[in-house]
C-alpha positions as YAML, in Angstrom:
chain: A
units: angstrom
residues:
- id: 1
  name: MET
  ca: [90.37, -13.35, 222.65]
- id: 2
  name: THR
  ca: [93.94, -10.82, 222.92]
- id: 3
  name: ILE
  ca: [95.05, -9.30, 226.08]
- id: 4
  name: ARG
  ca: [96.85, -6.20, 225.72]
- id: 5
  name: VAL
  ca: [98.74, -4.63, 228.77]
- id: 6
  name: GLU
  ca: [99.75, -0.57, 229.08]
- id: 7
  name: ILE
  ca: [102.63, 0.19, 231.30]
- id: 8
  name: ILE
  ca: [101.91, 3.88, 232.47]
- id: 9
  name: ALA
  ca: [103.82, 5.93, 234.58]
- id: 10
  name: ARG
  ca: [101.79, 7.00, 237.83]
- id: 11
  name: GLY
  ca: [100.61, 9.67, 239.05]
- id: 12
  name: HIS
  ca: [100.70, 11.27, 235.23]
- id: 13
  name: GLY
  ca: [97.26, 11.50, 235.07]
- id: 14
  name: ARG
  ca: [96.58, 8.11, 232.20]
- id: 15
  name: THR
  ca: [94.68, 6.32, 234.34]
- id: 16
  name: SER
  ca: [90.96, 7.27, 234.33]
- id: 17
  name: ASP
  ca: [88.66, 7.80, 236.68]
- id: 18
  name: ALA
  ca: [86.69, 5.03, 235.76]
- id: 19
  name: GLU
  ca: [89.59, 2.13, 236.29]
- id: 20
  name: ALA
  ca: [90.81, 3.66, 239.74]
- id: 21
  name: SER
  ca: [87.36, 2.92, 240.21]
- id: 22
  name: LYS
  ca: [87.47, -0.45, 239.19]
- id: 23
  name: VAL
  ca: [90.59, -1.32, 240.70]
- id: 24
  name: ALA
  ca: [89.45, -0.32, 244.42]
- id: 25
  name: ALA
  ca: [86.48, -2.27, 244.14]
- id: 26
  name: TRP
  ca: [88.50, -5.32, 242.84]
- id: 27
  name: ARG
  ca: [90.50, -4.94, 245.91]
- id: 28
  name: GLY
  ca: [87.81, -4.99, 248.10]
- id: 29
  name: GLU
  ca: [86.38, -7.80, 246.18]
- id: 30
  name: LEU
  ca: [89.41, -9.51, 244.94]
- id: 31
  name: PHE
  ca: [90.78, -10.33, 248.76]
- id: 32
  name: ALA
  ca: [88.04, -10.05, 251.05]
- id: 33
  name: GLU
  ca: [88.84, -13.55, 251.56]
- id: 34
  name: ASP
  ca: [91.97, -12.23, 253.24]
- id: 35
  name: GLN
  ca: [90.84, -9.18, 255.17]
- id: 36
  name: ASP
  ca: [92.35, -10.52, 258.08]
- id: 37
  name: ILE
  ca: [96.01, -10.05, 256.73]
- id: 38
  name: VAL
  ca: [95.22, -6.68, 254.90]
- id: 39
  name: ASP
  ca: [93.40, -5.60, 258.33]
- id: 40
  name: ALA
  ca: [96.70, -6.96, 260.65]
- id: 41
  name: PHE
  ca: [99.25, -4.29, 259.04]
- id: 42
  name: THR
  ca: [100.22, -1.04, 257.56]
- id: 43
  name: TRP
  ca: [100.56, -1.21, 253.63]
- id: 44
  name: GLN
  ca: [102.46, 1.04, 251.28]
- id: 45
  name: ASN
  ca: [100.01, 4.09, 249.49]
- id: 46
  name: LYS
  ca: [101.64, 3.54, 246.18]
- id: 47
  name: ASP
  ca: [99.24, 5.78, 244.64]
- id: 48
  name: GLY
  ca: [101.45, 7.92, 242.38]
- id: 49
  name: MET
  ca: [104.06, 5.50, 242.54]
- id: 50
  name: GLY
  ca: [105.72, 3.43, 239.82]
- id: 51
  name: PHE
  ca: [104.29, 2.04, 236.86]
- id: 52
  name: GLY
  ca: [100.55, 0.45, 236.69]
- id: 53
  name: ILE
  ca: [100.79, -2.75, 234.02]
- id: 54
  name: HIS
  ca: [96.89, -2.12, 232.82]
- id: 55
  name: ALA
  ca: [95.33, -5.31, 231.09]
- id: 56
  name: TYR
  ca: [92.13, -4.76, 228.38]
- id: 57
  name: ILE
  ca: [90.47, -7.45, 226.21]
- id: 58
  name: ASP
  ca: [89.59, -4.97, 223.22]
- id: 59
  name: ASP
  ca: [88.90, -1.80, 224.85]
- id: 60
  name: GLU
  ca: [87.87, -3.33, 228.69]
- id: 61
  name: PHE
  ca: [89.96, -3.01, 231.76]
- id: 62
  name: ILE
  ca: [90.59, -6.36, 232.87]
- id: 63
  name: GLY
  ca: [93.42, -6.11, 235.35]
- id: 64
  name: PHE
  ca: [95.55, -4.19, 237.10]
- id: 65
  name: THR
  ca: [98.92, -5.05, 239.06]
- id: 66
  name: HIS
  ca: [101.70, -2.45, 240.11]
- id: 67
  name: VAL
  ca: [105.69, -2.34, 239.79]
- id: 68
  name: PHE
  ca: [107.52, 0.55, 241.89]
- id: 69
  name: PRO
  ca: [111.40, 1.00, 242.72]
- id: 70
  name: ARG
  ca: [112.53, 0.54, 246.44]
- id: 71
  name: MET
  ca: [115.42, 0.94, 248.36]
- id: 72
  name: GLY
  ca: [116.09, -2.52, 250.69]
- id: 73
  name: LEU
  ca: [119.14, -4.15, 252.35]
- id: 74
  name: ILE
  ca: [120.28, -7.72, 251.71]
- id: 75
  name: ASN
  ca: [122.74, -8.80, 254.22]
- id: 76
  name: ASP
  ca: [122.69, -5.26, 255.29]
- id: 77
  name: SER
  ca: [124.24, -4.33, 251.64]
- id: 78
  name: ALA
  ca: [122.28, -1.50, 249.64]
- id: 79
  name: ILE
  ca: [119.93, -3.48, 247.02]
- id: 80
  name: LEU
  ca: [117.40, -1.46, 244.36]
- id: 81
  name: MET
  ca: [114.19, -3.87, 244.78]
- id: 82
  name: GLY
  ca: [111.60, -3.80, 241.78]
- id: 83
  name: CYS
  ca: [108.48, -4.19, 244.09]
- id: 84
  name: LEU
  ca: [105.06, -5.55, 242.66]
- id: 85
  name: GLY
  ca: [102.16, -5.31, 244.34]
- id: 86
  name: SER
  ca: [97.71, -5.52, 243.60]
- id: 87
  name: VAL
  ca: [97.89, -8.43, 241.17]
- id: 88
  name: MET
  ca: [94.13, -8.09, 240.09]
- id: 89
  name: THR
  ca: [92.20, -9.79, 237.90]
- id: 90
  name: SER
  ca: [88.39, -9.22, 237.54]
- id: 91
  name: LYS
  ca: [86.86, -12.32, 238.85]
- id: 92
  name: GLN
  ca: [85.20, -12.82, 234.87]
- id: 93
  name: HIS
  ca: [88.40, -12.89, 233.58]
- id: 94
  name: GLN
  ca: [90.42, -14.83, 235.87]
- id: 95
  name: GLY
  ca: [92.25, -18.22, 235.09]
- id: 96
  name: LYS
  ca: [92.28, -17.06, 231.05]
- id: 97
  name: GLY
  ca: [96.16, -15.78, 231.47]
- id: 98
  name: VAL
  ca: [95.56, -12.73, 232.10]
- id: 99
  name: GLY
  ca: [97.67, -12.33, 235.72]
- id: 100
  name: THR
  ca: [100.47, -14.71, 233.96]
- id: 101
  name: ILE
  ca: [100.73, -12.13, 231.14]
- id: 102
  name: ALA
  ca: [100.55, -8.91, 234.12]
- id: 103
  name: VAL
  ca: [103.31, -10.19, 236.16]
- id: 104
  name: LYS
  ca: [105.12, -10.93, 232.99]
- id: 105
  name: THR
  ca: [105.48, -7.63, 231.79]
- id: 106
  name: ALA
  ca: [106.08, -6.44, 235.37]
- id: 107
  name: GLY
  ca: [109.47, -8.36, 235.65]
- id: 108
  name: GLY
  ca: [110.36, -7.17, 232.26]
- id: 109
  name: VAL
  ca: [109.76, -3.68, 234.07]
- id: 110
  name: ILE
  ca: [111.84, -4.38, 237.12]
- id: 111
  name: LEU
  ca: [114.62, -6.08, 235.36]
- id: 112
  name: ASN
  ca: [114.77, -3.77, 231.97]
- id: 113
  name: THR
  ca: [112.96, -0.32, 232.82]
- id: 114
  name: LEU
  ca: [114.02, -0.13, 236.56]
- id: 115
  name: GLN
  ca: [117.16, -2.00, 236.16]
- id: 116
  name: ALA
  ca: [116.62, -3.42, 239.88]
- id: 117
  name: ASP
  ca: [119.03, -5.97, 241.51]
- id: 118
  name: LEU
  ca: [116.03, -7.92, 241.96]
- id: 119
  name: GLY
  ca: [112.02, -8.01, 241.79]
- id: 120
  name: VAL
  ca: [109.99, -8.75, 245.06]
- id: 121
  name: LEU
  ca: [106.84, -9.48, 246.40]
- id: 122
  name: VAL
  ca: [104.79, -10.67, 249.32]
- id: 123
  name: CYS
  ca: [101.99, -12.99, 249.11]
- id: 124
  name: LYS
  ca: [100.47, -16.40, 251.21]
- id: 125
  name: SER
  ca: [101.82, -19.67, 251.01]
- id: 126
  name: ALA
  ca: [99.19, -20.67, 248.02]
- id: 127
  name: LEU
  ca: [100.46, -18.12, 245.93]
- id: 128
  name: LEU
  ca: [103.81, -20.14, 245.41]
- id: 129
  name: PRO
  ca: [103.24, -21.89, 242.56]
- id: 130
  name: PHE
  ca: [101.57, -19.38, 240.23]
- id: 131
  name: TYR
  ca: [104.46, -17.14, 241.55]
- id: 132
  name: GLU
  ca: [106.50, -19.60, 240.48]
- id: 133
  name: ARG
  ca: [105.57, -20.82, 237.11]
- id: 134
  name: LEU
  ca: [106.31, -17.08, 236.47]
- id: 135
  name: GLY
  ca: [109.79, -17.38, 237.29]
- id: 136
  name: TRP
  ca: [110.08, -15.73, 240.81]
- id: 137
  name: ARG
  ca: [111.42, -17.42, 243.83]
- id: 138
  name: ARG
  ca: [110.68, -18.30, 247.41]
- id: 139
  name: ILE
  ca: [112.85, -16.54, 249.00]
- id: 140
  name: PRO
  ca: [114.72, -18.73, 251.60]
- id: 141
  name: GLY
  ca: [115.78, -15.86, 254.40]
- id: 142
  name: PRO
  ca: [113.44, -13.92, 256.99]
- id: 143
  name: VAL
  ca: [112.59, -10.61, 255.46]
- id: 144
  name: PHE
  ca: [111.77, -7.28, 257.65]
- id: 145
  name: ILE
  ca: [109.04, -4.82, 256.97]
- id: 146
  name: GLU
  ca: [108.02, -2.08, 259.15]
- id: 147
  name: GLN
  ca: [105.22, -1.25, 260.84]
- id: 148
  name: ARG
  ca: [104.84, 1.20, 263.84]
- id: 149
  name: LYS
  ca: [108.16, 2.60, 263.14]
- id: 150
  name: GLU
  ca: [109.98, -1.18, 264.68]
- id: 151
  name: LYS
  ca: [111.42, -3.64, 262.28]
- id: 152
  name: MET
  ca: [109.27, -7.43, 262.42]
- id: 153
  name: GLN
  ca: [109.56, -10.76, 260.42]
- id: 154
  name: TRP
  ca: [107.01, -10.90, 257.39]
- id: 155
  name: PRO
  ca: [104.98, -14.04, 258.62]
- id: 156
  name: PHE
  ca: [104.23, -14.80, 255.08]
- id: 157
  name: GLU
  ca: [105.94, -16.14, 252.08]
- id: 158
  name: ALA
  ca: [108.09, -13.19, 250.10]
- id: 159
  name: MET
  ca: [109.45, -14.17, 246.52]
- id: 160
  name: ALA
  ca: [112.33, -12.29, 244.20]
- id: 161
  name: LEU
  ca: [112.83, -12.35, 240.67]
- id: 162
  name: LEU
  ca: [116.26, -12.68, 239.86]
- id: 163
  name: ARG
  ca: [118.43, -12.11, 236.50]
- id: 164
  name: GLU
  ca: [119.12, -15.00, 234.68]
- id: 165
  name: GLY
  ca: [122.24, -17.52, 236.55]
- id: 166
  name: GLY
  ca: [120.83, -15.63, 239.96]
- id: 167
  name: SER
  ca: [119.64, -17.29, 243.21]
- id: 168
  name: PRO
  ca: [117.71, -15.81, 246.13]
- id: 169
  name: ALA
  ca: [120.11, -14.71, 248.82]
- id: 170
  name: ALA
  ca: [121.02, -16.57, 252.24]
- id: 171
  name: GLY
  ca: [120.51, -13.88, 255.07]
- id: 172
  name: LYS
  ca: [118.01, -11.68, 255.94]
- id: 173
  name: LEU
  ca: [116.39, -9.05, 253.43]
- id: 174
  name: ASP
  ca: [114.68, -5.80, 255.01]
- id: 175
  name: LEU
  ca: [112.13, -3.86, 252.87]
- id: 176
  name: CYS
  ca: [113.30, -0.75, 254.42]
- id: 177
  name: GLY
  ca: [109.38, 0.19, 254.77]
- id: 178
  name: LEU
  ca: [106.14, -1.48, 254.75]
- id: 179
  name: PRO
  ca: [104.41, -4.11, 253.14]
- id: 180
  name: PHE
  ca: [103.33, -4.00, 249.32]
...
């Protein structure tokens, strides 16, 4: 079994309708147990933004994640973030390394293609070990998001992917927008 990934610029028509339908179905299925969290926030609409990382076995579409750039602030200093969101693997292919390959590929896009200062993701505590194995580090300070035109502190976890030798900055991170 060989997992193949494609990096697809969003908004250029290279994602088929069938793949878009699968992503929508996975979103409902894979995030069902967290629907209360999903419903509690307004989320960034990422359609047409950044890059989609599509994972395949042979020609079967089995996984997806999304990367896009955004300006943010660390302690009021501007940074370019590579935002990672919507990490999904079809249920029948979970535990086979699909998510690992997709997230590693996304990390390369964040640090090399986007030339971001750091990668950022938001998640539940239960997902920390998965991302830590892939080089992501918990952000120690508060993380702020926008909701209903106001700033609020993100109540869950946030993680950073840093360049070699980097460490998460102490202080506050402002995502300067909706969570993703």
